[in-house]
Amino acid sequence: GLNGARTSYFHQSIGGYHAAKPAGMQDLFDFHIYRNNLRVLNMLNVKYIIQQDEEGKKFAITNPEVNGNAWFIERLIEVQSTDEEIKALDSLDVVNEAVVNTVDFSQIDEFNFPKDSLASITLKEYKPNHLTYRTNNNNNGLAVFSEMYYPGDWKAYIDGKSVDHFKVNYVLRAMNIPSGEHTVEFKFEPKVIETGSKITLASSILMIILFLGGGVFSIFSLRKKKEG
């Protein structure tokens, strides 16, 4: 169930229990999912919905309107608060539109994007800490990714070059992608691990220096004894 301690094997799930459930996801449940807002399920890439018959038997139905892993949109809708952002999901056309809080992301100055009917964006590789997409678009576009937005530790790249991404639809990621074919990546690169790696490297170098210094000192002392 949505709040059960058990969830599906080998499948991602928006349900399940966790004492530290992300607040944004809990808000989506409270404001939209419990109220059967299918648009929100579509943007969360919910392909299957588990239901229960009169006898208590569970069965899965397919969601034919799911958005997929990522998609290009036509319009960004500007709001000025998180309350306005989550309320906008009531009537948002999640296939063609996205809503952004420009108080948090004031650098955004483009809100309309010509949509190429043949444009595509495909998830090529999925790992918990590394996502790889392939895009093809005749126009510059804005892509929405059905992944939770976590500022700071998740880094975005286009063709290996670091780029910015931002939050839309209260919880999801979005990124400007230039025309043509590109490889888009999200990598989980937490600062604490980067700092720890630098400390480990510095410690290793220091140990090597001390080891070599001790060896040189021993050789020098041995030579002095022989000369004496």
Short mmCIF file of N, CA and C in Angstrom, two decimals, residues 26-175:
data_model
loop_
_atom_site.label_atom_id
_atom_site.label_comp_id
_atom_site.label_asym_id
_atom_site.label_seq_id
_atom_site.Cartn_x
_atom_site.Cartn_y
_atom_site.Cartn_z
N GLN A 26 5.36 13.72 0.54
CA GLN A 26 4.22 13.63 1.45
C GLN A 26 3.17 14.69 1.12
N ASP A 27 3.63 15.89 0.75
CA ASP A 27 2.69 16.95 0.35
C ASP A 27 1.89 16.54 -0.89
N LEU A 28 2.56 15.90 -1.85
CA LEU A 28 1.84 15.44 -3.05
C LEU A 28 0.76 14.43 -2.70
N PHE A 29 1.08 13.53 -1.77
CA PHE A 29 0.07 12.57 -1.32
C PHE A 29 -1.11 13.30 -0.69
N ASP A 30 -0.82 14.20 0.22
CA ASP A 30 -1.88 14.87 0.97
C ASP A 30 -2.76 15.75 0.10
N PHE A 31 -2.15 16.47 -0.84
CA PHE A 31 -2.90 17.44 -1.64
C PHE A 31 -3.47 16.86 -2.93
N HIS A 32 -2.85 15.82 -3.48
CA HIS A 32 -3.24 15.38 -4.82
C HIS A 32 -3.48 13.88 -4.96
N ILE A 33 -2.54 13.06 -4.53
CA ILE A 33 -2.65 11.62 -4.81
C ILE A 33 -3.82 11.00 -4.06
N TYR A 34 -4.00 11.36 -2.79
CA TYR A 34 -5.15 10.85 -2.04
C TYR A 34 -6.47 11.34 -2.61
N ARG A 35 -6.41 12.41 -3.41
CA ARG A 35 -7.62 12.95 -4.03
C ARG A 35 -7.76 12.50 -5.49
N ASN A 36 -6.98 11.49 -5.84
CA ASN A 36 -7.06 10.86 -7.17
C ASN A 36 -6.75 11.81 -8.32
N ASN A 37 -5.74 12.67 -8.12
CA ASN A 37 -5.29 13.54 -9.21
C ASN A 37 -4.37 12.73 -10.11
N LEU A 38 -4.92 12.23 -11.21
CA LEU A 38 -4.16 11.36 -12.11
C LEU A 38 -3.03 12.11 -12.81
N ARG A 39 -3.17 13.43 -12.96
CA ARG A 39 -2.10 14.20 -13.60
C ARG A 39 -0.80 14.07 -12.81
N VAL A 40 -0.91 14.10 -11.49
CA VAL A 40 0.28 13.98 -10.65
C VAL A 40 0.88 12.58 -10.78
N LEU A 41 0.05 11.55 -10.83
CA LEU A 41 0.56 10.20 -11.04
C LEU A 41 1.25 10.09 -12.40
N ASN A 42 0.70 10.76 -13.40
CA ASN A 42 1.30 10.73 -14.74
C ASN A 42 2.69 11.34 -14.74
N MET A 43 2.85 12.49 -14.07
CA MET A 43 4.16 13.15 -14.07
C MET A 43 5.16 12.40 -13.19
N LEU A 44 4.67 11.59 -12.25
CA LEU A 44 5.56 10.77 -11.42
C LEU A 44 5.89 9.44 -12.10
N ASN A 45 5.45 9.29 -13.34
CA ASN A 45 5.76 8.10 -14.14
C ASN A 45 5.21 6.82 -13.50
N VAL A 46 4.00 6.91 -12.96
CA VAL A 46 3.35 5.74 -12.36
C VAL A 46 2.70 4.91 -13.47
N LYS A 47 3.35 3.83 -13.85
CA LYS A 47 2.87 3.00 -14.96
C LYS A 47 1.79 2.02 -14.54
N TYR A 48 1.84 1.60 -13.28
CA TYR A 48 0.88 0.60 -12.79
C TYR A 48 0.25 1.07 -11.48
N ILE A 49 -1.03 0.81 -11.34
CA ILE A 49 -1.75 1.17 -10.13
C ILE A 49 -2.33 -0.11 -9.53
N ILE A 50 -2.00 -0.36 -8.27
CA ILE A 50 -2.49 -1.56 -7.58
C ILE A 50 -3.86 -1.27 -6.98
N GLN A 51 -4.84 -2.10 -7.33
CA GLN A 51 -6.18 -1.96 -6.78
C GLN A 51 -6.61 -3.26 -6.10
N GLN A 52 -7.75 -3.22 -5.46
CA GLN A 52 -8.23 -4.37 -4.70
C GLN A 52 -9.70 -4.62 -5.03
N ASP A 53 -10.04 -5.89 -5.30
CA ASP A 53 -11.43 -6.20 -5.63
C ASP A 53 -12.26 -6.42 -4.36
N GLU A 54 -13.51 -6.77 -4.54
CA GLU A 54 -14.43 -6.93 -3.41
C GLU A 54 -14.02 -8.05 -2.46
N GLU A 55 -13.27 -9.01 -2.97
CA GLU A 55 -12.83 -10.13 -2.15
C GLU A 55 -11.48 -9.88 -1.49
N GLY A 56 -10.94 -8.70 -1.71
CA GLY A 56 -9.67 -8.35 -1.09
C GLY A 56 -8.45 -8.74 -1.90
N LYS A 57 -8.66 -9.28 -3.10
CA LYS A 57 -7.54 -9.66 -3.94
C LYS A 57 -6.99 -8.43 -4.67
N LYS A 58 -5.67 -8.32 -4.69
CA LYS A 58 -5.03 -7.18 -5.34
C LYS A 58 -4.71 -7.49 -6.80
N PHE A 59 -4.82 -6.48 -7.63
CA PHE A 59 -4.49 -6.63 -9.04
C PHE A 59 -3.96 -5.30 -9.57
N ALA A 60 -3.21 -5.37 -10.64
CA ALA A 60 -2.58 -4.17 -11.21
C ALA A 60 -3.28 -3.77 -12.50
N ILE A 61 -3.47 -2.46 -12.67
CA ILE A 61 -3.98 -1.94 -13.93
C ILE A 61 -2.92 -1.00 -14.51
N THR A 62 -2.87 -0.95 -15.82
CA THR A 62 -1.89 -0.11 -16.51
C THR A 62 -2.42 1.31 -16.65
N ASN A 63 -1.54 2.29 -16.42
CA ASN A 63 -1.90 3.69 -16.61
C ASN A 63 -1.50 4.09 -18.03
N PRO A 64 -2.45 4.26 -18.94
CA PRO A 64 -2.12 4.54 -20.34
C PRO A 64 -1.64 5.96 -20.60
N GLU A 65 -1.80 6.86 -19.63
CA GLU A 65 -1.48 8.27 -19.85
C GLU A 65 -0.19 8.71 -19.17
N VAL A 66 0.61 7.74 -18.71
CA VAL A 66 1.84 8.06 -18.00
C VAL A 66 2.78 8.89 -18.89
N ASN A 67 3.46 9.87 -18.30
CA ASN A 67 4.33 10.77 -19.07
C ASN A 67 5.63 10.13 -19.51
N GLY A 68 6.12 9.15 -18.77
CA GLY A 68 7.42 8.56 -19.08
C GLY A 68 8.51 9.10 -18.17
N ASN A 69 9.75 8.72 -18.48
CA ASN A 69 10.89 9.12 -17.65
C ASN A 69 11.23 10.59 -17.79
N ALA A 70 11.01 11.15 -18.98
CA ALA A 70 11.33 12.56 -19.23
C ALA A 70 10.59 13.00 -20.49
N TRP A 71 10.36 14.31 -20.62
CA TRP A 71 9.63 14.82 -21.77
C TRP A 71 9.92 16.31 -21.94
N PHE A 72 9.76 16.79 -23.17
CA PHE A 72 9.88 18.22 -23.47
C PHE A 72 8.52 18.90 -23.31
N ILE A 73 8.53 20.14 -22.83
CA ILE A 73 7.28 20.88 -22.64
C ILE A 73 7.28 22.15 -23.50
N GLU A 74 6.12 22.82 -23.55
CA GLU A 74 5.96 24.04 -24.33
C GLU A 74 6.02 25.30 -23.49
N ARG A 75 5.54 25.21 -22.23
CA ARG A 75 5.40 26.43 -21.43
C ARG A 75 5.81 26.20 -19.98
N LEU A 76 6.44 27.25 -19.42
CA LEU A 76 6.66 27.32 -17.98
C LEU A 76 5.67 28.31 -17.41
N ILE A 77 4.99 27.93 -16.35
CA ILE A 77 4.05 28.82 -15.67
C ILE A 77 4.71 29.33 -14.40
N GLU A 78 4.75 30.64 -14.26
CA GLU A 78 5.44 31.28 -13.14
C GLU A 78 4.52 31.47 -11.95
N VAL A 79 5.01 31.09 -10.76
CA VAL A 79 4.30 31.37 -9.50
C VAL A 79 5.29 31.99 -8.52
N GLN A 80 4.76 32.49 -7.41
CA GLN A 80 5.59 33.24 -6.47
C GLN A 80 5.73 32.59 -5.10
N SER A 81 5.23 31.38 -4.93
CA SER A 81 5.35 30.71 -3.63
C SER A 81 5.18 29.21 -3.81
N THR A 82 5.60 28.46 -2.80
CA THR A 82 5.44 27.00 -2.85
C THR A 82 3.96 26.62 -2.76
N ASP A 83 3.17 27.40 -2.04
CA ASP A 83 1.73 27.12 -1.95
C ASP A 83 1.08 27.24 -3.33
N GLU A 84 1.43 28.30 -4.06
CA GLU A 84 0.89 28.47 -5.41
C GLU A 84 1.36 27.35 -6.33
N GLU A 85 2.59 26.90 -6.10
CA GLU A 85 3.17 25.87 -6.97
C GLU A 85 2.41 24.55 -6.82
N ILE A 86 2.17 24.13 -5.58
CA ILE A 86 1.48 22.84 -5.40
C ILE A 86 0.00 22.93 -5.79
N LYS A 87 -0.62 24.10 -5.59
CA LYS A 87 -2.02 24.27 -5.99
C LYS A 87 -2.17 24.26 -7.50
N ALA A 88 -1.14 24.74 -8.21
CA ALA A 88 -1.21 24.79 -9.67
C ALA A 88 -1.31 23.41 -10.29
N LEU A 89 -0.88 22.39 -9.56
CA LEU A 89 -0.94 21.02 -10.08
C LEU A 89 -2.37 20.52 -10.22
N ASP A 90 -3.34 21.22 -9.62
CA ASP A 90 -4.75 20.84 -9.75
C ASP A 90 -5.20 20.81 -11.20
N SER A 91 -4.75 21.78 -11.98
CA SER A 91 -5.24 21.92 -13.35
C SER A 91 -4.12 21.96 -14.38
N LEU A 92 -2.90 21.66 -13.97
CA LEU A 92 -1.76 21.77 -14.87
C LEU A 92 -1.81 20.71 -15.97
N ASP A 93 -1.56 21.12 -17.20
CA ASP A 93 -1.38 20.18 -18.31
C ASP A 93 0.06 19.66 -18.23
N VAL A 94 0.26 18.56 -17.52
CA VAL A 94 1.62 18.13 -17.19
C VAL A 94 2.39 17.61 -18.40
N VAL A 95 1.71 17.37 -19.51
CA VAL A 95 2.41 16.94 -20.73
C VAL A 95 3.08 18.12 -21.41
N ASN A 96 2.42 19.27 -21.43
CA ASN A 96 2.90 20.42 -22.18
C ASN A 96 3.36 21.58 -21.30
N GLU A 97 3.05 21.54 -20.01
CA GLU A 97 3.36 22.66 -19.12
C GLU A 97 4.10 22.18 -17.88
N ALA A 98 4.77 23.13 -17.24
CA ALA A 98 5.37 22.90 -15.93
C ALA A 98 5.26 24.20 -15.15
N VAL A 99 5.23 24.10 -13.84
CA VAL A 99 5.11 25.27 -12.99
C VAL A 99 6.40 25.45 -12.20
N VAL A 100 6.87 26.70 -12.10
CA VAL A 100 8.13 26.99 -11.42
C VAL A 100 7.94 28.17 -10.46
N ASN A 101 8.55 28.06 -9.31
CA ASN A 101 8.54 29.13 -8.32
C ASN A 101 9.74 30.03 -8.59
N THR A 102 9.50 31.19 -9.19
CA THR A 102 10.61 32.06 -9.58
C THR A 102 11.19 32.84 -8.41
N VAL A 103 10.60 32.74 -7.24
CA VAL A 103 11.23 33.31 -6.05
C VAL A 103 12.47 32.49 -5.71
N ASP A 104 12.37 31.17 -5.87
CA ASP A 104 13.51 30.29 -5.62
C ASP A 104 14.47 30.23 -6.80
N PHE A 105 13.95 30.43 -8.01
CA PHE A 105 14.79 30.32 -9.21
C PHE A 105 14.60 31.59 -10.06
N SER A 106 15.16 32.68 -9.55
CA SER A 106 14.97 33.99 -10.18
C SER A 106 15.74 34.14 -11.49
N GLN A 107 16.67 33.21 -11.77
CA GLN A 107 17.47 33.32 -12.99
C GLN A 107 16.69 32.94 -14.24
N ILE A 108 15.53 32.36 -14.08
CA ILE A 108 14.76 31.90 -15.23
C ILE A 108 14.11 33.09 -15.93
N ASP A 109 14.37 33.21 -17.23
CA ASP A 109 13.81 34.33 -17.99
C ASP A 109 13.16 33.89 -19.29
N GLU A 110 13.05 32.59 -19.50
CA GLU A 110 12.41 32.07 -20.72
C GLU A 110 11.29 31.13 -20.30
N PHE A 111 10.09 31.36 -20.86
CA PHE A 111 8.93 30.62 -20.39
C PHE A 111 8.17 29.90 -21.51
N ASN A 112 8.54 30.14 -22.76
CA ASN A 112 7.88 29.48 -23.89
C ASN A 112 8.92 28.80 -24.77
N PHE A 113 8.57 27.60 -25.23
CA PHE A 113 9.53 26.80 -25.98
C PHE A 113 8.82 26.15 -27.16
N PRO A 114 9.32 26.40 -28.39
CA PRO A 114 8.71 25.75 -29.56
C PRO A 114 8.89 24.24 -29.46
N LYS A 115 7.80 23.51 -29.55
CA LYS A 115 7.85 22.06 -29.35
C LYS A 115 7.94 21.34 -30.68
N ASP A 116 8.95 20.53 -30.82
CA ASP A 116 9.16 19.70 -32.01
C ASP A 116 8.40 18.39 -31.81
N SER A 117 7.48 18.09 -32.70
CA SER A 117 6.67 16.88 -32.54
C SER A 117 7.50 15.61 -32.63
N LEU A 118 8.68 15.70 -33.24
CA LEU A 118 9.55 14.52 -33.37
C LEU A 118 10.63 14.48 -32.29
N ALA A 119 10.64 15.45 -31.40
CA ALA A 119 11.66 15.48 -30.35
C ALA A 119 11.53 14.26 -29.45
N SER A 120 12.67 13.79 -28.97
CA SER A 120 12.66 12.60 -28.10
C SER A 120 13.69 12.75 -27.00
N ILE A 121 13.39 12.13 -25.87
CA ILE A 121 14.34 12.04 -24.77
C ILE A 121 14.14 10.68 -24.13
N THR A 122 15.21 9.90 -24.09
CA THR A 122 15.13 8.49 -23.69
C THR A 122 16.10 8.20 -22.56
N LEU A 123 15.63 7.51 -21.56
CA LEU A 123 16.50 7.05 -20.47
C LEU A 123 17.28 5.84 -20.97
N LYS A 124 18.61 5.98 -21.08
CA LYS A 124 19.45 4.92 -21.62
C LYS A 124 20.04 4.03 -20.53
N GLU A 125 20.31 4.61 -19.36
CA GLU A 125 20.91 3.82 -18.28
C GLU A 125 20.43 4.37 -16.94
N TYR A 126 20.04 3.46 -16.06
CA TYR A 126 19.56 3.87 -14.74
C TYR A 126 20.36 3.18 -13.65
N LYS A 127 20.97 3.97 -12.80
CA LYS A 127 21.59 3.51 -11.57
C LYS A 127 21.11 4.45 -10.46
N PRO A 128 21.08 3.99 -9.22
CA PRO A 128 20.60 4.87 -8.14
C PRO A 128 21.36 6.18 -8.04
N ASN A 129 22.64 6.18 -8.46
CA ASN A 129 23.45 7.40 -8.34
C ASN A 129 23.89 7.97 -9.68
N HIS A 130 23.35 7.44 -10.78
CA HIS A 130 23.79 7.92 -12.10
C HIS A 130 22.71 7.62 -13.14
N LEU A 131 22.15 8.67 -13.73
CA LEU A 131 21.12 8.53 -14.76
C LEU A 131 21.65 9.09 -16.06
N THR A 132 21.43 8.36 -17.16
CA THR A 132 21.91 8.80 -18.47
C THR A 132 20.75 8.82 -19.46
N TYR A 133 20.58 9.96 -20.14
CA TYR A 133 19.52 10.13 -21.13
C TYR A 133 20.14 10.49 -22.48
N ARG A 134 19.39 10.19 -23.54
CA ARG A 134 19.77 10.62 -24.88
C ARG A 134 18.65 11.50 -25.43
N THR A 135 19.00 12.70 -25.91
CA THR A 135 17.98 13.62 -26.41
C THR A 135 18.20 13.95 -27.88
N ASN A 136 17.10 14.26 -28.56
CA ASN A 136 17.15 14.68 -29.96
C ASN A 136 16.01 15.68 -30.16
N ASN A 137 16.37 16.89 -30.57
CA ASN A 137 15.37 17.96 -30.70
C ASN A 137 15.85 18.95 -31.74
N ASN A 138 14.97 19.34 -32.64
CA ASN A 138 15.33 20.34 -33.65
C ASN A 138 15.38 21.75 -33.08
N ASN A 139 14.80 21.94 -31.89
CA ASN A 139 14.76 23.26 -31.25
C ASN A 139 15.43 23.21 -29.88
N ASN A 140 15.81 24.38 -29.40
CA ASN A 140 16.18 24.46 -27.99
C ASN A 140 14.93 24.15 -27.17
N GLY A 141 15.07 23.34 -26.14
CA GLY A 141 13.88 22.92 -25.40
C GLY A 141 14.09 22.86 -23.90
N LEU A 142 12.99 22.71 -23.20
CA LEU A 142 13.03 22.51 -21.76
C LEU A 142 12.47 21.12 -21.46
N ALA A 143 13.29 20.31 -20.81
CA ALA A 143 12.89 18.95 -20.47
C ALA A 143 12.55 18.85 -18.99
N VAL A 144 11.51 18.09 -18.71
CA VAL A 144 11.14 17.76 -17.33
C VAL A 144 11.50 16.29 -17.11
N PHE A 145 12.13 16.02 -15.97
CA PHE A 145 12.56 14.66 -15.63
C PHE A 145 11.74 14.16 -14.45
N SER A 146 11.21 12.96 -14.58
CA SER A 146 10.40 12.38 -13.51
C SER A 146 11.32 11.80 -12.44
N GLU A 147 12.07 12.69 -11.82
CA GLU A 147 13.00 12.37 -10.73
C GLU A 147 12.89 13.47 -9.68
N MET A 148 12.99 13.10 -8.42
CA MET A 148 12.90 14.08 -7.34
C MET A 148 14.07 15.06 -7.40
N TYR A 149 13.76 16.33 -7.20
CA TYR A 149 14.79 17.38 -7.19
C TYR A 149 15.45 17.43 -5.81
N TYR A 150 16.76 17.21 -5.81
CA TYR A 150 17.55 17.33 -4.58
C TYR A 150 18.68 18.32 -4.84
N PRO A 151 18.62 19.53 -4.29
CA PRO A 151 19.66 20.54 -4.58
C PRO A 151 20.99 20.17 -3.95
N GLY A 152 22.05 20.53 -4.64
CA GLY A 152 23.38 20.39 -4.05
C GLY A 152 24.13 19.15 -4.49
N ASP A 153 23.66 17.98 -4.08
CA ASP A 153 24.45 16.77 -4.28
C ASP A 153 24.24 16.12 -5.65
N TRP A 154 23.09 16.35 -6.28
CA TRP A 154 22.88 15.84 -7.64
C TRP A 154 23.38 16.88 -8.64
N LYS A 155 24.32 16.47 -9.49
CA LYS A 155 24.90 17.35 -10.50
C LYS A 155 24.40 16.95 -11.88
N ALA A 156 24.20 17.94 -12.74
CA ALA A 156 23.70 17.70 -14.09
C ALA A 156 24.78 18.00 -15.12
N TYR A 157 24.79 17.21 -16.21
CA TYR A 157 25.79 17.36 -17.26
C TYR A 157 25.13 17.17 -18.63
N ILE A 158 25.58 17.96 -19.60
CA ILE A 158 25.21 17.76 -21.00
C ILE A 158 26.49 17.55 -21.77
N ASP A 159 26.61 16.38 -22.39
CA ASP A 159 27.82 16.01 -23.13
C ASP A 159 29.07 16.18 -22.28
N GLY A 160 28.96 15.84 -21.01
CA GLY A 160 30.11 15.88 -20.11
C GLY A 160 30.38 17.23 -19.47
N LYS A 161 29.64 18.27 -19.86
CA LYS A 161 29.86 19.61 -19.31
C LYS A 161 28.81 19.91 -18.24
N SER A 162 29.26 20.45 -17.12
CA SER A 162 28.35 20.75 -16.01
C SER A 162 27.35 21.84 -16.40
N VAL A 163 26.08 21.62 -16.09
CA VAL A 163 25.02 22.59 -16.39
C VAL A 163 24.09 22.71 -15.18
N ASP A 164 23.29 23.77 -15.18
CA ASP A 164 22.33 23.98 -14.10
C ASP A 164 21.02 23.24 -14.39
N HIS A 165 20.33 22.85 -13.35
CA HIS A 165 18.96 22.38 -13.47
C HIS A 165 18.16 22.97 -12.31
N PHE A 166 16.85 22.89 -12.37
CA PHE A 166 16.04 23.55 -11.36
C PHE A 166 14.77 22.73 -11.09
N LYS A 167 14.02 23.16 -10.09
CA LYS A 167 12.83 22.41 -9.66
C LYS A 167 11.57 22.94 -10.34
N VAL A 168 10.75 22.03 -10.81
CA VAL A 168 9.43 22.36 -11.34
C VAL A 168 8.41 21.39 -10.74
N ASN A 169 7.13 21.76 -10.88
CA ASN A 169 6.04 20.88 -10.45
C ASN A 169 6.20 20.42 -9.00
N TYR A 170 6.78 21.28 -8.19
CA TYR A 170 6.91 21.10 -6.74
C TYR A 170 8.01 20.12 -6.34
N VAL A 171 8.24 19.07 -7.15
CA VAL A 171 9.23 18.06 -6.73
C VAL A 171 10.17 17.60 -7.85
N LEU A 172 9.88 17.92 -9.11
CA LEU A 172 10.63 17.33 -10.21
C LEU A 172 11.78 18.22 -10.69
N ARG A 173 12.61 17.64 -11.57
CA ARG A 173 13.77 18.35 -12.12
C ARG A 173 13.46 18.84 -13.54
N ALA A 174 14.08 19.95 -13.91
CA ALA A 174 13.94 20.47 -15.27
C ALA A 174 15.28 21.03 -15.72
N MET A 175 15.48 21.03 -17.03
CA MET A 175 16.76 21.49 -17.57
C MET A 175 16.57 22.03 -18.98
#
